[in-house]
Amino acid sequence: MLAAAVGALAGASVTRRRRVRAAVTGAVALAATDAVARARQRPGEIPAWWSRVVMSGAIAAPVGWLGGRLTHAGPVAVGTAAGAVAGALGLRPQKVALGPVAGAAVGAAWRSAGGGEPGAVAAGAVVGVRILSALLFRDAQVSLLAEGVQAEELPFVVPLEARTRYVGTDYVRELAEVIGGTYAADASDVGIVASLDDVAGPQFDPADVQPLVREFYEHTTRFRLDIVPEWRLWVRPGYLLYRTLVARPVGQANVPMNQRETFRGVRSRIDTITPEGTEVIGVRGWIRSFADTDEPIYVGIYTTYRHQGRGYVSVGFPVPQGSFTATLLPRARPDGGLVLTSRSSLAHPGHYLTYVDPGTRELTTLSVAGFAEQLDVYTVDGELRAEHAFSLYGLPFLVLHYTIRRK
């Protein structure tokens, strides 16, 4: 029904005449496309690429028609705007740059042919950008890793979601009300990990880590962190849009845009949950917020686990009805520092977006390829420093520089 409705709107949006006939044709065509794609879809797979392209073009048609009617924009402007949106949704910087260029070319072709309905131009631009992107960039951006599985099957995923639309600094307290246990706000003398011994492995011996670096991980609350964010220019516009539309309304992943914002003061604390009948902390939530308003910067749930003789650190960032997990491999620096990185040929390190079924607690998880991060903690003249670097498809876009001092 949904595919038929979208198809009807698309059909009516791409022509000026015989809109009823076009709507019926669009409804039948898109419903048939959706039915074929679902019939061929195997368990654990997302719909076929070609069906997703057709659907995206159909969605773009009525939006383009409405935008054209409201703004009276010509084919080139409509094509550029539609291509820019399609490129931005591709996330990869190259796709972001390709989108408006390819969209403008589609719009120019329509203008040369005598013009066209804004809906048709927008649909053509979106489909054209997606086809060209697929030809130029063949590696998958995301892949369906698992569908409807138990959490035990995905040890590298932190299966803790936000049960409301807002995460915020009270997340761990609200989680304790759901799962039970003893909740401690702003716990004293605790770390983001219980012990570095828990993540020992063939490439990492905790004995090689300097005592001060180890103390930071195992007793994080003893330290104060000053942050200087360094954003690349090409990502700033997109991040400002994301921050306005997503990060602040959700209360998660709201990283400062510049050092001036950090002058407001940054509060750092770890909230914990200890299950009943034990003294071992079960949940460690590192919460950072702006000191003047307590507006969250991020809420991260830090866990460790072992697999095939190796230890890993997984950080889950709760989002409404799901989580974004970064699973990192520890490596010792020659100077006694410690690196946590998602760059590895091993199967587990990486980034995962997970939906948690509220009834069954089953997980549906996407692997997010191309996103990489590395946290490097070390000492300089006896003082702790850290650099947290992020990249998309090999292109760096953010480095967080930390100065870490004892409170």
Coordinates of C-alpha atoms in Angstrom, one line a residue:
M1 CA 0.0 0.0 0.0
L2 CA 2.8 2.4 0.9
A3 CA 4.6 1.8 -2.4
A4 CA 1.4 2.3 -4.4
A5 CA 0.7 5.6 -2.6
V6 CA 4.2 6.9 -3.2
G7 CA 4.0 5.8 -6.8
A8 CA 0.7 7.6 -7.3
L9 CA 2.1 10.8 -5.9
A10 CA 5.2 10.4 -8.1
G11 CA 3.1 9.8 -11.2
A12 CA 1.0 12.8 -10.7
S13 CA 4.1 15.0 -10.0
V14 CA 6.0 14.3 -13.2
T15 CA 3.4 15.5 -15.8
R16 CA 1.1 18.4 -16.4
R17 CA -1.5 16.4 -18.3
R18 CA -3.7 13.4 -17.5
R19 CA -2.6 13.4 -13.9
V20 CA -5.1 10.7 -12.9
R21 CA -3.8 8.3 -15.5
A22 CA -0.2 9.1 -14.5
A23 CA -1.0 8.5 -10.9
V24 CA -2.5 5.1 -11.6
T25 CA 0.4 4.2 -13.8
G26 CA 2.9 5.3 -11.1
A27 CA 1.0 3.4 -8.4
V28 CA 1.0 0.1 -10.4
A29 CA 4.6 0.5 -11.5
L30 CA 6.0 1.2 -8.0
A31 CA 3.8 -1.5 -6.3
A32 CA 5.1 -4.0 -8.9
T33 CA 8.7 -3.0 -8.3
D34 CA 8.3 -3.3 -4.6
A35 CA 6.6 -6.7 -4.9
V36 CA 9.4 -8.1 -7.1
A37 CA 12.1 -6.7 -4.8
R38 CA 10.5 -8.2 -1.7
A39 CA 10.0 -11.6 -3.4
R40 CA 13.7 -11.8 -4.2
Q41 CA 14.8 -10.5 -0.9
R42 CA 16.5 -13.1 1.3
P43 CA 16.4 -13.2 5.1
G44 CA 18.9 -10.8 6.6
E45 CA 19.1 -8.7 3.4
I46 CA 18.0 -5.2 2.7
P47 CA 15.9 -4.5 -0.4
A48 CA 17.8 -4.7 -3.7
W49 CA 19.7 -1.6 -4.7
W50 CA 17.7 -1.0 -7.9
S51 CA 14.4 -1.0 -6.0
R52 CA 15.8 1.5 -3.5
V53 CA 16.9 3.7 -6.3
V54 CA 13.4 3.6 -7.9
M55 CA 11.8 4.4 -4.5
S56 CA 14.1 7.3 -3.9
G57 CA 13.3 8.8 -7.3
A58 CA 9.6 8.3 -6.6
I59 CA 9.9 10.1 -3.3
A60 CA 11.9 12.9 -4.9
A61 CA 9.2 13.6 -7.5
P62 CA 6.4 15.1 -5.3
V63 CA 9.0 16.9 -3.1
G64 CA 10.6 18.4 -6.2
W65 CA 7.2 19.4 -7.6
L66 CA 6.2 21.2 -4.4
G67 CA 9.5 23.0 -4.2
G68 CA 9.3 24.1 -7.8
R69 CA 5.8 25.4 -7.4
L70 CA 6.7 27.3 -4.2
T71 CA 10.0 28.8 -5.5
H72 CA 9.3 29.0 -9.3
A73 CA 12.8 27.6 -9.7
G74 CA 13.9 26.4 -13.1
P75 CA 15.2 22.9 -14.1
V76 CA 18.8 23.6 -13.3
A77 CA 18.0 24.9 -9.8
V78 CA 15.6 22.0 -9.1
G79 CA 18.1 19.5 -10.3
T80 CA 21.0 21.0 -8.4
A81 CA 18.9 21.0 -5.1
A82 CA 17.7 17.4 -5.6
G83 CA 21.2 16.2 -6.5
A84 CA 22.7 18.0 -3.5
V85 CA 20.2 16.2 -1.1
A86 CA 20.9 12.8 -2.8
G87 CA 24.6 13.4 -2.5
A88 CA 24.4 14.5 1.2
L89 CA 22.5 11.4 2.1
G90 CA 25.3 9.3 0.6
L91 CA 27.5 10.6 3.5
R92 CA 30.8 10.0 1.6
P93 CA 32.5 13.4 1.0
Q94 CA 33.0 12.5 -2.7
K95 CA 29.3 11.8 -3.0
V96 CA 28.4 15.1 -1.3
A97 CA 30.5 16.9 -3.9
L98 CA 29.2 14.9 -6.8
G99 CA 25.5 15.4 -5.9
P100 CA 24.9 19.0 -6.9
V101 CA 27.1 18.8 -10.0
A102 CA 25.4 15.7 -11.4
G103 CA 22.0 17.2 -10.4
A104 CA 22.8 20.4 -12.2
A105 CA 23.7 18.4 -15.3
V106 CA 20.4 16.6 -15.3
G107 CA 18.6 19.9 -14.9
A108 CA 20.5 21.4 -17.8
A109 CA 19.6 18.4 -20.0
W110 CA 15.9 18.9 -19.1
R111 CA 16.2 22.6 -20.0
S112 CA 17.8 21.8 -23.3
A113 CA 15.0 19.5 -24.1
G114 CA 12.4 22.2 -23.5
G115 CA 12.0 22.1 -19.8
G116 CA 10.0 19.7 -17.7
E117 CA 7.9 19.4 -14.5
P118 CA 9.9 20.1 -11.4
G119 CA 8.9 16.6 -10.1
A120 CA 10.3 14.9 -13.1
V121 CA 13.5 16.9 -12.9
A122 CA 14.0 16.1 -9.2
A123 CA 13.3 12.4 -9.8
G124 CA 15.7 12.3 -12.7
A125 CA 18.4 14.1 -10.7
V126 CA 18.1 11.7 -7.7
V127 CA 18.1 8.6 -9.8
G128 CA 21.0 9.9 -11.9
V129 CA 23.1 10.8 -8.9
R130 CA 22.6 7.4 -7.3
I131 CA 23.4 5.5 -10.5
L132 CA 26.5 7.5 -11.1
S133 CA 27.6 7.1 -7.5
A134 CA 27.2 3.4 -7.7
L135 CA 29.4 3.3 -10.8
L136 CA 32.1 5.4 -9.3
F137 CA 32.0 4.2 -5.7
R138 CA 31.6 0.5 -5.5
D139 CA 32.3 -0.3 -1.9
A140 CA 29.2 -0.5 0.3
Q141 CA 28.5 2.3 2.7
V142 CA 26.4 0.2 5.0
S143 CA 25.5 -3.5 5.1
L144 CA 22.9 -5.4 7.0
L145 CA 24.9 -7.5 9.4
A146 CA 22.1 -9.2 11.3
E147 CA 18.4 -9.1 11.6
G148 CA 16.3 -10.1 14.6
V149 CA 19.1 -11.8 16.5
Q150 CA 19.8 -12.1 20.2
A151 CA 22.4 -9.8 21.8
E152 CA 24.7 -12.7 22.6
E153 CA 25.3 -13.2 18.9
L154 CA 26.7 -9.7 18.5
P155 CA 29.2 -9.2 21.4
F156 CA 30.7 -6.2 19.7
V157 CA 27.3 -4.3 19.9
V158 CA 26.2 -2.4 23.1
P159 CA 22.5 -3.3 23.1
L160 CA 21.3 -0.3 25.2
E161 CA 18.9 2.0 23.6
A162 CA 17.1 5.2 24.6
R163 CA 13.5 4.4 25.3
T164 CA 12.4 8.0 24.7
R165 CA 13.1 10.5 22.0
Y166 CA 15.7 12.4 24.1
V167 CA 18.9 10.8 25.5
G168 CA 20.2 13.5 27.8
T169 CA 22.4 13.5 30.9
D170 CA 19.9 11.5 32.9
Y171 CA 20.1 8.5 30.6
V172 CA 21.9 6.1 33.1
R173 CA 19.5 6.9 35.9
E174 CA 16.5 6.2 33.7
L175 CA 18.2 3.0 32.5
A176 CA 18.6 1.8 36.1
E177 CA 14.9 2.2 36.6
V178 CA 14.3 -0.2 33.8
I179 CA 17.0 -2.9 34.3
G180 CA 17.3 -2.6 38.1
G181 CA 20.5 -2.4 40.2
T182 CA 22.1 0.2 42.3
Y183 CA 22.5 3.5 40.5
A184 CA 25.4 5.9 41.4
A185 CA 25.4 9.4 40.0
D186 CA 28.8 11.0 39.4
A187 CA 30.5 7.9 40.9
S188 CA 33.8 8.6 42.7
D189 CA 37.2 7.0 41.7
V190 CA 35.9 4.9 38.8
G191 CA 37.2 4.5 35.3
I192 CA 35.7 3.9 31.8
V193 CA 37.1 0.4 32.1
A194 CA 37.5 -1.8 35.2
S195 CA 41.0 -2.9 34.3
L196 CA 43.2 -2.8 31.2
D197 CA 44.0 -6.5 31.9
D198 CA 40.5 -7.2 30.6
V199 CA 41.5 -6.2 27.1
A200 CA 44.9 -7.9 26.9
G201 CA 45.6 -9.7 23.7
P202 CA 48.3 -10.8 21.2
Q203 CA 48.9 -7.2 20.1
F204 CA 48.5 -5.6 23.5
D205 CA 50.1 -6.2 26.8
P206 CA 48.8 -3.9 29.6
A207 CA 52.3 -4.1 31.3
D208 CA 53.6 -2.0 28.4
V209 CA 51.3 0.9 29.3
Q210 CA 52.7 3.8 31.4
P211 CA 51.1 3.9 34.9
L212 CA 49.6 7.4 34.4
V213 CA 47.9 6.3 31.2
R214 CA 46.6 3.2 32.9
E215 CA 45.4 5.3 35.8
F216 CA 43.4 7.5 33.4
Y217 CA 41.5 4.5 32.0
E218 CA 40.9 2.7 35.3
H219 CA 40.2 5.9 37.4
T220 CA 39.0 8.4 34.9
T221 CA 37.1 10.5 37.5
R222 CA 40.4 11.5 39.0
F223 CA 41.1 13.7 36.0
R224 CA 39.8 16.8 34.3
L225 CA 39.8 17.1 30.5
D226 CA 40.1 20.2 28.5
I227 CA 39.0 19.9 24.9
V228 CA 39.9 21.7 21.6
P229 CA 37.9 20.5 18.6
E230 CA 39.5 20.8 15.2
W231 CA 36.9 20.4 12.4
R232 CA 37.9 20.3 8.7
L233 CA 36.3 23.1 6.7
W234 CA 34.5 20.7 4.2
V235 CA 32.5 19.1 7.0
R236 CA 31.4 22.2 8.9
P237 CA 28.2 23.0 6.9
G238 CA 27.0 19.4 7.1
Y239 CA 27.8 19.2 10.8
L240 CA 25.9 22.4 11.6
L241 CA 22.8 21.0 9.9
Y242 CA 23.2 17.7 11.7
R243 CA 23.7 19.4 15.0
T244 CA 20.6 21.6 14.6
L245 CA 18.3 18.9 13.3
V246 CA 19.5 15.8 15.1
A247 CA 22.1 16.2 17.9
R248 CA 20.5 18.8 20.0
P249 CA 16.9 17.6 19.7
V250 CA 18.1 14.0 20.5
G251 CA 20.5 15.0 23.2
Q252 CA 23.4 13.0 21.9
A253 CA 26.7 13.4 20.0
N254 CA 26.6 17.2 20.3
V255 CA 30.3 17.9 19.9
P256 CA 31.5 21.6 20.3
M257 CA 32.0 23.4 17.1
N258 CA 35.0 25.4 18.2
Q259 CA 37.1 26.2 21.3
R260 CA 35.0 29.2 22.1
E261 CA 32.1 26.9 23.0
T262 CA 34.3 24.9 25.4
F263 CA 34.9 28.2 27.3
R264 CA 31.4 27.7 28.7
G265 CA 33.0 24.8 30.7
V266 CA 32.6 21.1 30.2
R267 CA 31.4 18.8 32.9
S268 CA 32.6 15.2 32.9
R269 CA 31.2 12.5 35.1
I270 CA 30.7 8.7 35.2
D271 CA 27.3 7.3 36.3
T272 CA 27.2 3.6 37.1
I273 CA 24.8 0.7 37.7
T274 CA 25.7 -2.2 39.9
P275 CA 23.5 -5.3 39.5
E276 CA 21.8 -6.6 42.7
G277 CA 23.8 -9.2 44.6
T278 CA 27.2 -8.1 43.3
E279 CA 29.8 -5.4 43.8
V280 CA 30.9 -5.5 40.2
I281 CA 29.8 -2.5 38.1
G282 CA 27.6 -3.5 35.2
V283 CA 27.1 -0.2 33.4
R284 CA 29.6 2.6 33.1
G285 CA 28.2 5.7 31.4
W286 CA 30.6 8.5 30.7
I287 CA 28.6 11.7 30.4
R288 CA 30.0 15.0 29.2
S289 CA 27.9 18.2 29.1
F290 CA 28.2 21.9 29.0
A291 CA 28.7 23.2 32.5
D292 CA 26.4 26.2 32.3
T293 CA 23.3 24.5 31.0
D294 CA 24.0 20.7 31.4
E295 CA 23.2 20.4 27.7
P296 CA 24.7 16.9 26.7
I297 CA 27.8 16.7 24.6
Y298 CA 27.7 12.9 24.5
V299 CA 26.5 9.9 26.6
G300 CA 28.7 6.8 26.0
I301 CA 28.3 3.4 27.7
Y302 CA 31.8 1.8 28.0
T303 CA 32.1 -1.9 28.0
T304 CA 34.8 -4.5 27.5
Y305 CA 34.6 -8.1 26.2
R306 CA 36.9 -10.9 25.0
H307 CA 36.8 -12.9 21.9
Q308 CA 39.2 -15.6 20.7
G309 CA 41.9 -14.5 23.1
R310 CA 41.6 -10.8 22.4
G311 CA 40.1 -8.0 24.4
Y312 CA 38.0 -5.1 22.9
V313 CA 36.5 -1.9 24.1
S314 CA 33.0 -1.2 22.9
V315 CA 31.4 2.2 23.4
G316 CA 27.6 2.4 22.9
F317 CA 26.0 5.7 22.2
P318 CA 22.2 5.3 22.9
V319 CA 19.8 6.8 20.4
P320 CA 16.0 6.5 20.4
Q321 CA 15.2 2.8 20.1
G322 CA 18.7 2.0 19.1
S323 CA 22.4 2.5 19.6
F324 CA 25.5 3.5 17.6
T325 CA 28.5 1.3 18.8
A326 CA 32.2 1.9 18.2
T327 CA 34.2 -1.3 18.9
L328 CA 37.9 -0.6 19.2
L329 CA 41.0 -2.7 19.4
P330 CA 43.7 -1.7 21.9
R331 CA 47.3 -1.3 20.9
A332 CA 50.3 -0.1 23.0
R333 CA 52.4 2.8 21.8
P334 CA 56.2 2.4 21.9
D335 CA 56.4 5.2 24.5
G336 CA 53.9 3.6 26.9
G337 CA 50.8 5.2 25.6
L338 CA 47.6 3.4 24.5
V339 CA 45.8 3.5 21.2
L340 CA 42.2 2.4 20.7
T341 CA 41.3 2.1 17.1
S342 CA 38.6 0.8 14.7
R343 CA 41.2 0.4 11.9
S344 CA 41.8 -3.3 11.8
S345 CA 41.6 -6.3 9.5
L346 CA 39.9 -8.2 12.4
A347 CA 36.2 -8.9 12.2
H348 CA 35.0 -7.1 15.3
P349 CA 36.5 -3.6 15.3
G350 CA 34.2 -1.1 13.5
H351 CA 31.0 0.9 13.8
Y352 CA 27.5 -0.5 14.1
L353 CA 24.1 1.1 14.0
T354 CA 21.5 -1.1 15.8
Y355 CA 17.8 -1.2 16.3
V356 CA 16.6 -2.8 19.5
D357 CA 13.1 -4.4 19.3
P358 CA 11.3 -3.1 22.4
G359 CA 9.3 -6.4 22.8
T360 CA 11.7 -9.2 22.0
R361 CA 15.0 -7.3 22.6
E362 CA 16.3 -8.7 19.3
L363 CA 18.8 -6.7 17.4
T364 CA 18.9 -5.6 13.8
T365 CA 22.4 -4.3 13.1
L366 CA 24.0 -2.4 10.2
S367 CA 27.7 -2.3 9.7
V368 CA 28.8 1.3 8.9
A369 CA 31.8 1.0 6.5
G370 CA 34.0 3.9 5.9
F371 CA 33.7 5.5 9.3
A372 CA 36.8 5.2 11.3
E373 CA 38.2 6.6 14.6
Q374 CA 41.3 6.3 16.7
L375 CA 41.8 7.5 20.3
D376 CA 45.5 8.0 21.2
V377 CA 46.4 8.6 24.9
Y378 CA 50.0 9.4 25.8
T379 CA 52.2 11.5 28.0
V380 CA 54.3 14.6 27.2
D381 CA 56.7 15.8 29.9
G382 CA 54.8 13.8 32.5
E383 CA 51.4 15.2 31.5
L384 CA 48.6 13.3 29.8
R385 CA 47.5 14.2 26.3
A386 CA 45.0 12.6 24.0
E387 CA 43.9 12.9 20.3
H388 CA 40.6 11.5 19.1
A389 CA 40.6 11.4 15.3
F390 CA 37.7 10.6 13.0
S391 CA 37.5 10.0 9.3
L392 CA 35.1 9.1 6.5
Y393 CA 36.5 6.9 3.7
G394 CA 40.0 7.9 4.6
L395 CA 39.3 11.6 4.7
P396 CA 39.9 13.1 8.2
F397 CA 37.1 15.4 9.3
L398 CA 37.5 15.9 13.1
V399 CA 40.3 15.7 15.7
L400 CA 39.5 16.3 19.4
H401 CA 42.6 17.5 21.2
Y402 CA 42.6 16.8 25.0
T403 CA 44.7 18.1 27.8
I404 CA 44.2 15.8 30.8
R405 CA 45.1 17.0 34.3
R406 CA 44.5 15.6 37.7
K407 CA 41.6 17.2 39.6

